[in-house]
Amino acid sequence: MRKRTFKYLDDYFMASHLTLSKDFEVVSFFALTPDQILSSADCFLGVKIEDVIRFRNATATLRYLIEYPTKKPQPYIVPTPMKKEDNKLYFYKLSLPLSVQKAVGMGLGVIRMLTGSYRGEYLLYSIPEVYNHTPGNIMHLTKDILRLKVYIQLILGKKRIDASLKKQWIENKGAILDLLFTDHDYIINQLEKIFS
């Protein structure tokens, strides 16, 4: 059953029962430099990851990114982490184009489903969150929802402004800035342009 919490969120579901590499694969990646600077692989290498993952599985994509020539210090490329053991993991299905760089910047990892009704589709998950799940209660997902709302605004740009998000950005950027994971300058510049 599909749940519509807000526009562009088609579905969300607990994914703890799904198995990595069997039911889904992680297709978002961090680049970590020897001096510990964290970035999305997209931004660091200057690649459009959506073009890379279109014809490669996650393992082949990781190999491609590791071998990608760069004049910068050679980074460590790793998939975005997923906390799955003792907590609950949610996947989010959006009806918008995918931007892996913007997702990772907002603390959202990207997976590609390998089985089920969403097979071949890209869904998002929150990288750092740990959940204490109560069935039917989504209040503990408020940070995820804010991350998703900012991501959606980044994808839509000025085409459709989320008035409540703009108000929050103008009055108190802190709550949004606290959600940023990587590529801070890029994400902040994008939001400044959208909300100016």
Coordinates of N, CA and C in Angstrom, one line a residue:
M1 N 0.8 -1.2 0.0 CA 0.0 0.0 0.0 C 0.9 1.2 0.0
R2 N 0.6 2.2 -0.9 CA 1.4 3.4 -1.0 C 0.9 4.4 0.0
K3 N 1.8 5.1 0.6 CA 1.5 6.2 1.6 C 2.0 7.5 1.0
R4 N 1.1 8.5 1.0 CA 1.5 9.8 0.5 C 1.6 10.8 1.7
T5 N 2.9 11.0 2.2 CA 3.1 11.9 3.3 C 3.2 13.3 2.8
F6 N 3.9 13.5 1.7 CA 3.9 14.8 1.0 C 4.2 14.6 -0.5
K7 N 4.0 15.6 -1.2 CA 4.2 15.6 -2.7 C 5.5 15.0 -3.0
Y8 N 5.6 14.2 -4.0 CA 6.9 13.6 -4.6 C 7.4 12.4 -3.8
L9 N 6.8 12.1 -2.6 CA 7.2 10.9 -1.8 C 6.1 9.9 -2.2
D10 N 6.5 8.9 -3.1 CA 5.5 7.9 -3.5 C 5.3 6.8 -2.5
D11 N 6.4 6.5 -1.8 CA 6.3 5.3 -0.9 C 7.4 5.4 0.1
Y12 N 7.3 4.8 1.2 CA 8.4 4.5 2.2 C 8.0 3.2 2.9
F13 N 9.1 2.4 3.2 CA 8.8 1.2 3.9 C 10.1 0.8 4.6
M14 N 9.8 0.0 5.7 CA 10.9 -0.5 6.5 C 11.6 -1.6 5.7
A15 N 12.9 -1.6 5.6 CA 13.6 -2.5 4.7 C 14.6 -3.4 5.5
S16 N 14.4 -3.5 6.8 CA 15.3 -4.3 7.6 C 15.3 -5.8 7.2
H17 N 14.2 -6.3 6.6 CA 14.1 -7.7 6.1 C 14.8 -7.9 4.8
L18 N 15.2 -6.9 4.1 CA 15.9 -7.0 2.8 C 17.4 -7.2 3.0
T19 N 18.0 -8.0 2.1 CA 19.4 -8.3 2.2 C 20.2 -7.6 1.2
L20 N 21.3 -6.9 1.6 CA 22.2 -6.2 0.7 C 22.9 -7.2 -0.2
S21 N 23.0 -6.8 -1.5 CA 23.6 -7.6 -2.6 C 22.6 -8.7 -3.1
K22 N 21.5 -9.0 -2.4 CA 20.5 -9.9 -2.9 C 19.3 -9.1 -3.3
D23 N 18.8 -8.3 -2.4 CA 17.5 -7.6 -2.7 C 17.8 -6.1 -3.2
F24 N 19.0 -5.6 -2.8 CA 19.3 -4.2 -3.2 C 20.8 -4.1 -3.2
E25 N 21.3 -3.0 -3.9 CA 22.7 -2.7 -3.8 C 22.9 -1.2 -3.6
V26 N 23.9 -0.8 -2.9 CA 24.2 0.6 -2.6 C 24.9 1.2 -3.8
V27 N 24.4 2.3 -4.4 CA 25.0 2.9 -5.6 C 25.4 4.3 -5.3
S28 N 25.6 4.7 -4.1 CA 26.1 6.1 -3.7 C 27.4 5.8 -3.0
F29 N 28.4 6.8 -3.2 CA 29.7 6.5 -2.7 C 30.3 7.8 -2.1
F30 N 31.2 7.6 -1.1 CA 32.0 8.7 -0.5 C 33.4 8.6 -1.1
A31 N 34.0 9.8 -1.2 CA 35.4 9.9 -1.5 C 36.0 10.5 -0.2
L32 N 37.0 9.8 0.3 CA 37.7 10.2 1.5 C 39.2 10.4 1.2
T33 N 39.7 11.6 1.4 CA 41.1 11.8 1.0 C 42.0 11.5 2.2
P34 N 43.3 11.3 1.9 CA 44.2 10.9 3.0 C 44.2 11.9 4.2
D35 N 43.8 13.2 3.9 CA 43.8 14.2 5.0 C 42.3 14.3 5.6
Q36 N 41.5 13.2 5.3 CA 40.2 13.0 6.0 C 39.1 14.0 5.5
I37 N 39.2 14.5 4.3 CA 38.2 15.3 3.7 C 37.2 14.4 3.1
L38 N 35.9 14.5 3.5 CA 34.8 13.7 3.0 C 34.0 14.4 1.9
S39 N 33.8 13.7 0.8 CA 33.0 14.3 -0.3 C 32.2 13.2 -0.9
S40 N 31.2 13.6 -1.7 CA 30.5 12.6 -2.5 C 31.5 12.3 -3.6
A41 N 31.5 11.0 -4.1 CA 32.5 10.6 -5.2 C 32.2 11.5 -6.4
D42 N 30.9 11.8 -6.6 CA 30.5 12.6 -7.8 C 31.3 13.9 -7.8
C43 N 31.2 14.6 -6.7 CA 31.8 16.0 -6.6 C 33.3 15.9 -6.7
F44 N 33.9 15.0 -5.9 CA 35.3 14.9 -5.8 C 36.0 14.5 -7.2
L45 N 35.4 13.6 -7.9 CA 35.9 13.1 -9.2 C 35.4 13.9 -10.4
G46 N 34.3 14.6 -10.2 CA 33.7 15.4 -11.3 C 33.0 14.5 -12.3
V47 N 32.4 13.4 -11.7 CA 31.7 12.5 -12.6 C 30.2 12.6 -12.3
K48 N 29.4 12.2 -13.3 CA 27.9 12.2 -13.0 C 27.6 10.7 -12.8
I49 N 27.5 10.4 -11.5 CA 27.3 9.0 -11.1 C 26.1 8.3 -11.7
E50 N 25.1 9.1 -12.0 CA 23.9 8.5 -12.6 C 24.2 7.9 -13.9
D51 N 25.1 8.5 -14.7 CA 25.6 7.9 -16.0 C 26.4 6.6 -15.8
V52 N 27.1 6.6 -14.7 CA 28.0 5.4 -14.4 C 27.2 4.2 -14.0
I53 N 26.2 4.4 -13.1 CA 25.5 3.3 -12.5 C 24.4 2.8 -13.5
R54 N 24.1 3.5 -14.5 CA 23.1 3.1 -15.5 C 23.5 1.7 -16.1
F55 N 24.8 1.5 -16.4 CA 25.2 0.3 -17.1 C 26.1 -0.6 -16.3
R56 N 26.2 -0.3 -15.0 CA 27.1 -1.1 -14.1 C 26.4 -1.4 -12.8
N57 N 26.8 -2.6 -12.3 CA 26.3 -2.9 -10.9 C 27.1 -2.2 -9.9
A58 N 26.8 -2.3 -8.6 CA 27.5 -1.6 -7.6 C 29.0 -1.9 -7.5
T59 N 29.3 -3.2 -7.7 CA 30.7 -3.6 -7.6 C 31.5 -3.0 -8.8
A60 N 31.0 -3.1 -10.0 CA 31.6 -2.5 -11.2 C 31.7 -1.0 -11.1
T61 N 30.7 -0.4 -10.5 CA 30.8 1.1 -10.3 C 31.9 1.5 -9.3
L62 N 32.0 0.7 -8.2 CA 33.0 1.0 -7.3 C 34.4 0.9 -7.9
R63 N 34.6 -0.2 -8.7 CA 35.9 -0.4 -9.4 C 36.2 0.8 -10.3
Y64 N 35.1 1.2 -11.1 CA 35.3 2.3 -12.0 C 35.7 3.6 -11.3
L65 N 35.1 3.9 -10.2 CA 35.4 5.1 -9.4 C 36.8 5.0 -8.8
I66 N 37.2 3.8 -8.3 CA 38.5 3.7 -7.7 C 39.6 3.9 -8.8
E67 N 39.3 3.4 -10.0 CA 40.3 3.6 -11.1 C 40.2 4.9 -11.9
Y68 N 39.2 5.7 -11.5 CA 39.0 6.9 -12.3 C 40.2 7.9 -12.1
P69 N 40.8 8.4 -13.2 CA 42.0 9.2 -13.1 C 41.6 10.6 -12.5
T70 N 42.5 11.0 -11.6 CA 42.3 12.3 -11.0 C 43.6 13.0 -10.7
K71 N 43.6 14.3 -10.8 CA 44.9 15.1 -10.5 C 44.9 15.4 -9.0
K72 N 43.8 15.2 -8.3 CA 43.7 15.4 -6.9 C 44.4 14.3 -6.1
P73 N 44.6 14.4 -4.8 CA 45.1 13.2 -4.1 C 44.2 12.0 -4.3
Q74 N 44.8 10.9 -4.4 CA 44.0 9.7 -4.7 C 43.1 9.4 -3.5
P75 N 41.7 9.4 -3.7 CA 40.8 9.2 -2.5 C 40.6 7.7 -2.3
Y76 N 40.1 7.5 -1.1 CA 39.5 6.2 -0.8 C 38.0 6.3 -1.2
I77 N 37.5 5.4 -2.0 CA 36.1 5.4 -2.4 C 35.4 4.2 -1.7
V78 N 34.4 4.6 -1.0 CA 33.6 3.6 -0.3 C 32.1 3.8 -0.5
P79 N 31.3 2.8 -0.5 CA 29.8 3.0 -0.5 C 29.4 3.8 0.7
T80 N 28.3 4.5 0.6 CA 27.7 5.2 1.7 C 27.3 4.2 2.7
P81 N 27.5 4.4 4.0 CA 27.2 3.4 5.0 C 25.7 3.2 5.2
M82 N 25.4 2.0 5.8 CA 24.1 1.7 6.1 C 24.0 1.0 7.4
K83 N 23.3 1.6 8.4 CA 23.2 0.9 9.7 C 22.0 0.1 9.7
K84 N 22.2 -1.2 9.8 CA 21.1 -2.1 9.6 C 20.9 -3.2 10.7
E85 N 21.9 -3.4 11.5 CA 21.9 -4.6 12.4 C 20.8 -4.5 13.4
D86 N 20.9 -3.6 14.4 CA 19.9 -3.7 15.5 C 18.9 -2.6 15.4
N87 N 18.8 -1.9 14.3 CA 17.9 -0.8 14.1 C 17.1 -1.0 12.9
K88 N 16.2 -0.1 12.6 CA 15.3 -0.2 11.5 C 15.7 0.7 10.4
L89 N 15.7 0.2 9.2 CA 16.1 0.9 8.0 C 14.9 1.2 7.1
Y90 N 14.7 2.5 6.7 CA 13.6 2.8 5.8 C 14.2 3.2 4.5
F91 N 13.5 2.8 3.4 CA 13.7 3.2 2.1 C 12.6 4.1 1.6
Y92 N 13.0 5.1 0.8 CA 12.0 6.2 0.4 C 12.0 6.2 -1.1
K93 N 10.8 6.1 -1.7 CA 10.7 6.1 -3.2 C 10.1 7.5 -3.5
L94 N 10.8 8.2 -4.3 CA 10.4 9.6 -4.8 C 10.1 9.6 -6.3
S95 N 9.2 10.4 -6.7 CA 8.8 10.6 -8.1 C 9.5 11.8 -8.7
L96 N 10.8 11.8 -8.6 CA 11.7 12.8 -9.1 C 12.9 12.3 -9.8
P97 N 13.6 13.1 -10.6 CA 14.9 12.6 -11.2 C 15.9 12.4 -10.0
L98 N 16.8 11.5 -10.2 CA 17.8 11.2 -9.2 C 19.1 12.1 -9.4
S99 N 19.5 12.6 -8.3 CA 20.8 13.3 -8.2 C 21.6 12.7 -7.0
V100 N 22.5 11.8 -7.3 CA 23.2 11.1 -6.2 C 24.0 12.2 -5.4
Q101 N 24.7 13.1 -6.1 CA 25.5 14.1 -5.3 C 24.6 14.9 -4.3
K102 N 23.5 15.3 -4.8 CA 22.6 16.1 -3.9 C 22.1 15.2 -2.7
A103 N 21.8 14.0 -3.0 CA 21.3 13.1 -2.0 C 22.4 12.8 -1.0
V104 N 23.6 12.5 -1.4 CA 24.7 12.3 -0.4 C 25.0 13.5 0.4
G105 N 25.0 14.7 -0.3 CA 25.2 15.9 0.4 C 24.2 16.2 1.5
M106 N 23.0 15.7 1.3 CA 21.9 15.8 2.4 C 21.9 14.7 3.4
G107 N 22.9 13.7 3.3 CA 22.9 12.6 4.2 C 22.0 11.5 3.8
L108 N 21.7 11.4 2.5 CA 20.8 10.3 2.0 C 21.7 9.4 1.1
G109 N 21.6 8.1 1.4 CA 22.3 7.2 0.5 C 21.3 6.8 -0.6
V110 N 21.8 6.2 -1.7 CA 21.0 5.7 -2.8 C 21.2 4.2 -3.0
I111 N 20.1 3.5 -3.1 CA 20.1 2.1 -3.4 C 19.4 1.8 -4.7
R112 N 19.8 0.7 -5.3 CA 19.0 0.2 -6.5 C 18.4 -1.1 -6.1
M113 N 17.1 -1.2 -6.3 CA 16.4 -2.5 -5.9 C 16.7 -3.5 -6.9
L114 N 17.0 -4.8 -6.5 CA 17.3 -5.9 -7.3 C 16.2 -6.9 -7.4
T115 N 15.2 -6.8 -6.5 CA 14.1 -7.7 -6.4 C 12.8 -6.8 -6.1
G116 N 11.7 -7.5 -6.2 CA 10.4 -6.9 -5.8 C 9.8 -5.9 -6.8
S117 N 8.7 -5.3 -6.4 CA 8.0 -4.4 -7.3 C 8.8 -3.2 -7.8
Y118 N 9.8 -2.8 -7.0 CA 10.6 -1.6 -7.4 C 12.0 -2.1 -8.1
R119 N 12.0 -3.3 -8.5 CA 13.3 -3.8 -9.1 C 13.8 -2.8 -10.2
G120 N 15.1 -2.5 -10.1 CA 15.7 -1.6 -11.1 C 15.5 -0.1 -10.8
E121 N 14.7 0.2 -9.7 CA 14.5 1.6 -9.4 C 15.4 2.0 -8.2
Y122 N 15.6 3.3 -8.1 CA 16.5 3.9 -7.1 C 15.7 4.5 -6.0
L123 N 16.0 4.1 -4.8 CA 15.4 4.6 -3.6 C 16.4 5.2 -2.7
L124 N 16.0 6.1 -1.7 CA 16.9 6.8 -0.8 C 16.8 6.2 0.6
Y125 N 17.8 6.3 1.4 CA 17.8 6.0 2.8 C 18.6 7.0 3.5
S126 N 18.3 7.2 4.8 CA 19.1 8.1 5.6 C 20.4 7.4 6.1
I127 N 21.5 8.1 5.8 CA 22.8 7.5 6.1 C 23.0 7.3 7.6
P128 N 22.8 8.4 8.4 CA 23.3 8.3 9.8 C 22.2 7.9 10.9
E129 N 21.0 7.8 10.5 CA 19.9 7.6 11.5 C 19.9 6.2 12.1
V130 N 19.5 6.2 13.4 CA 19.2 4.9 14.1 C 17.8 5.1 14.6
Y131 N 17.0 4.1 14.4 CA 15.6 4.2 14.7 C 15.2 3.4 15.9
N132 N 14.2 3.9 16.6 CA 13.5 3.1 17.7 C 12.1 3.1 17.2
H133 N 11.8 2.0 16.4 CA 10.5 2.0 15.7 C 9.3 1.6 16.5
T134 N 8.3 2.3 16.4 CA 7.0 1.9 16.9 C 6.1 1.8 15.7
P135 N 5.5 0.6 15.5 CA 4.6 0.5 14.3 C 3.6 1.6 14.2
G136 N 3.5 2.1 13.0 CA 2.5 3.1 12.7 C 2.8 4.5 13.1
N137 N 4.0 4.7 13.8 CA 4.4 6.0 14.2 C 5.6 6.5 13.4
I138 N 5.4 7.6 12.7 CA 6.5 8.0 11.9 C 7.2 9.3 12.4
M139 N 6.8 9.7 13.6 CA 7.4 10.9 14.2 C 8.9 10.9 14.4
H140 N 9.4 9.7 14.6 CA 10.9 9.5 14.7 C 11.6 9.7 13.4
L141 N 10.8 9.8 12.3 CA 11.4 10.0 11.0 C 11.5 11.5 10.6
T142 N 11.3 12.4 11.5 CA 11.2 13.8 11.2 C 12.5 14.3 10.5
K143 N 13.7 13.9 11.0 CA 14.9 14.3 10.3 C 15.0 13.7 8.9
D144 N 14.5 12.5 8.7 CA 14.5 12.0 7.4 C 13.6 12.8 6.5
I145 N 12.4 13.2 7.0 CA 11.5 13.9 6.2 C 12.1 15.3 5.8
L146 N 12.8 15.9 6.8 CA 13.4 17.2 6.5 C 14.5 17.0 5.4
R147 N 15.3 16.0 5.6 CA 16.3 15.7 4.6 C 15.7 15.5 3.2
L148 N 14.6 14.8 3.1 CA 13.9 14.5 1.9 C 13.3 15.8 1.3
K149 N 12.8 16.6 2.2 CA 12.2 17.9 1.7 C 13.3 18.8 1.1
V150 N 14.4 18.9 1.7 CA 15.5 19.7 1.2 C 16.0 19.1 -0.1
Y151 N 16.2 17.8 -0.1 CA 16.6 17.1 -1.4 C 15.6 17.4 -2.5
I152 N 14.3 17.3 -2.2 CA 13.3 17.6 -3.2 C 13.4 19.0 -3.7
Q153 N 13.6 20.0 -2.8 CA 13.8 21.4 -3.2 C 15.0 21.6 -4.0
L154 N 16.1 20.9 -3.7 CA 17.3 21.0 -4.6 C 17.1 20.4 -6.0
I155 N 16.3 19.4 -6.1 CA 16.0 18.8 -7.4 C 15.0 19.8 -8.2
L156 N 14.0 20.3 -7.5 CA 13.0 21.2 -8.2 C 13.6 22.6 -8.5
G157 N 14.6 23.0 -7.7 CA 15.1 24.4 -7.9 C 14.0 25.4 -7.6
K158 N 14.0 26.4 -8.5 CA 13.0 27.5 -8.3 C 11.7 27.2 -8.9
K159 N 11.5 26.0 -9.6 CA 10.3 25.7 -10.2 C 9.1 25.6 -9.3
R160 N 9.4 25.1 -8.1 CA 8.3 25.0 -7.1 C 9.0 25.1 -5.7
I161 N 8.7 26.3 -5.1 CA 9.4 26.6 -3.8 C 8.5 26.0 -2.6
D162 N 9.1 25.3 -1.7 CA 8.5 24.9 -0.5 C 8.5 26.0 0.5
A163 N 7.3 26.7 0.7 CA 7.3 27.9 1.5 C 7.7 27.7 2.9
S164 N 7.4 26.6 3.5 CA 7.8 26.4 4.9 C 9.3 26.1 5.0
L165 N 9.9 25.5 4.0 CA 11.3 25.3 4.0 C 12.1 26.6 3.7
K166 N 11.5 27.4 2.9 CA 12.1 28.7 2.6 C 12.1 29.6 3.9
K167 N 11.0 29.5 4.6 CA 10.9 30.3 5.8 C 11.9 29.8 6.8
Q168 N 12.0 28.5 7.0 CA 13.0 27.9 7.9 C 14.4 28.3 7.5
W169 N 14.7 28.3 6.2 CA 16.1 28.7 5.7 C 16.4 30.2 6.1
I170 N 15.4 31.0 5.9 CA 15.6 32.5 6.1 C 15.7 32.8 7.6
E171 N 14.8 32.1 8.4 CA 14.8 32.4 9.9 C 15.9 31.7 10.7
N172 N 16.2 30.4 10.3 CA 17.1 29.6 11.1 C 17.7 28.5 10.2
K173 N 18.8 28.8 9.6 CA 19.4 27.8 8.7 C 20.0 26.6 9.5
G174 N 20.2 26.8 10.7 CA 20.9 25.8 11.5 C 20.4 24.4 11.4
A175 N 19.0 24.2 11.5 CA 18.4 22.9 11.4 C 18.7 22.2 10.1
I176 N 18.8 23.0 9.0 CA 19.1 22.4 7.7 C 20.6 22.2 7.6
L177 N 21.4 23.1 8.0 CA 22.8 23.0 7.9 C 23.3 21.8 8.7
D178 N 22.7 21.5 9.8 CA 23.0 20.3 10.6 C 22.8 19.0 9.9
L179 N 22.0 19.0 8.9 CA 21.7 17.8 8.1 C 22.7 17.5 7.0
L180 N 23.5 18.6 6.7 CA 24.5 18.4 5.6 C 25.5 17.4 5.9
F181 N 25.9 16.6 4.9 CA 26.8 15.5 5.2 C 28.1 15.8 4.4
T182 N 28.0 16.1 3.1 CA 29.2 16.4 2.3 C 28.9 17.5 1.4
D183 N 29.9 18.0 0.7 CA 29.8 19.0 -0.3 C 29.0 20.2 0.2
H184 N 29.3 20.7 1.4 CA 28.6 21.7 2.1 C 28.5 23.0 1.2
D185 N 29.6 23.5 0.7 CA 29.5 24.7 -0.1 C 28.6 24.6 -1.3
Y186 N 28.7 23.5 -2.0 CA 27.8 23.2 -3.1 C 26.3 23.3 -2.7
I187 N 26.0 22.5 -1.7 CA 24.6 22.5 -1.3 C 24.1 23.8 -0.8
I188 N 24.9 24.5 0.0 CA 24.5 25.8 0.5 C 24.3 26.8 -0.6
N189 N 25.2 26.8 -1.6 CA 25.1 27.7 -2.7 C 23.8 27.4 -3.5
Q190 N 23.5 26.1 -3.7 CA 22.3 25.8 -4.4 C 21.1 26.3 -3.7
L191 N 21.0 26.1 -2.4 CA 19.9 26.6 -1.6 C 19.8 28.1 -1.6
E192 N 20.9 28.8 -1.5 CA 20.9 30.3 -1.5 C 20.3 30.8 -2.8
K193 N 20.7 30.1 -3.9 CA 20.2 30.5 -5.2 C 18.7 30.3 -5.3
I194 N 18.2 29.1 -4.8 CA 16.8 28.8 -4.9 C 16.0 29.7 -4.0
F195 N 16.4 30.0 -2.8 CA 15.6 30.8 -1.9 C 15.9 32.3 -2.0
S196 N 16.7 32.8 -2.9 CA 17.0 34.2 -3.1 C 15.9 34.9 -3.8

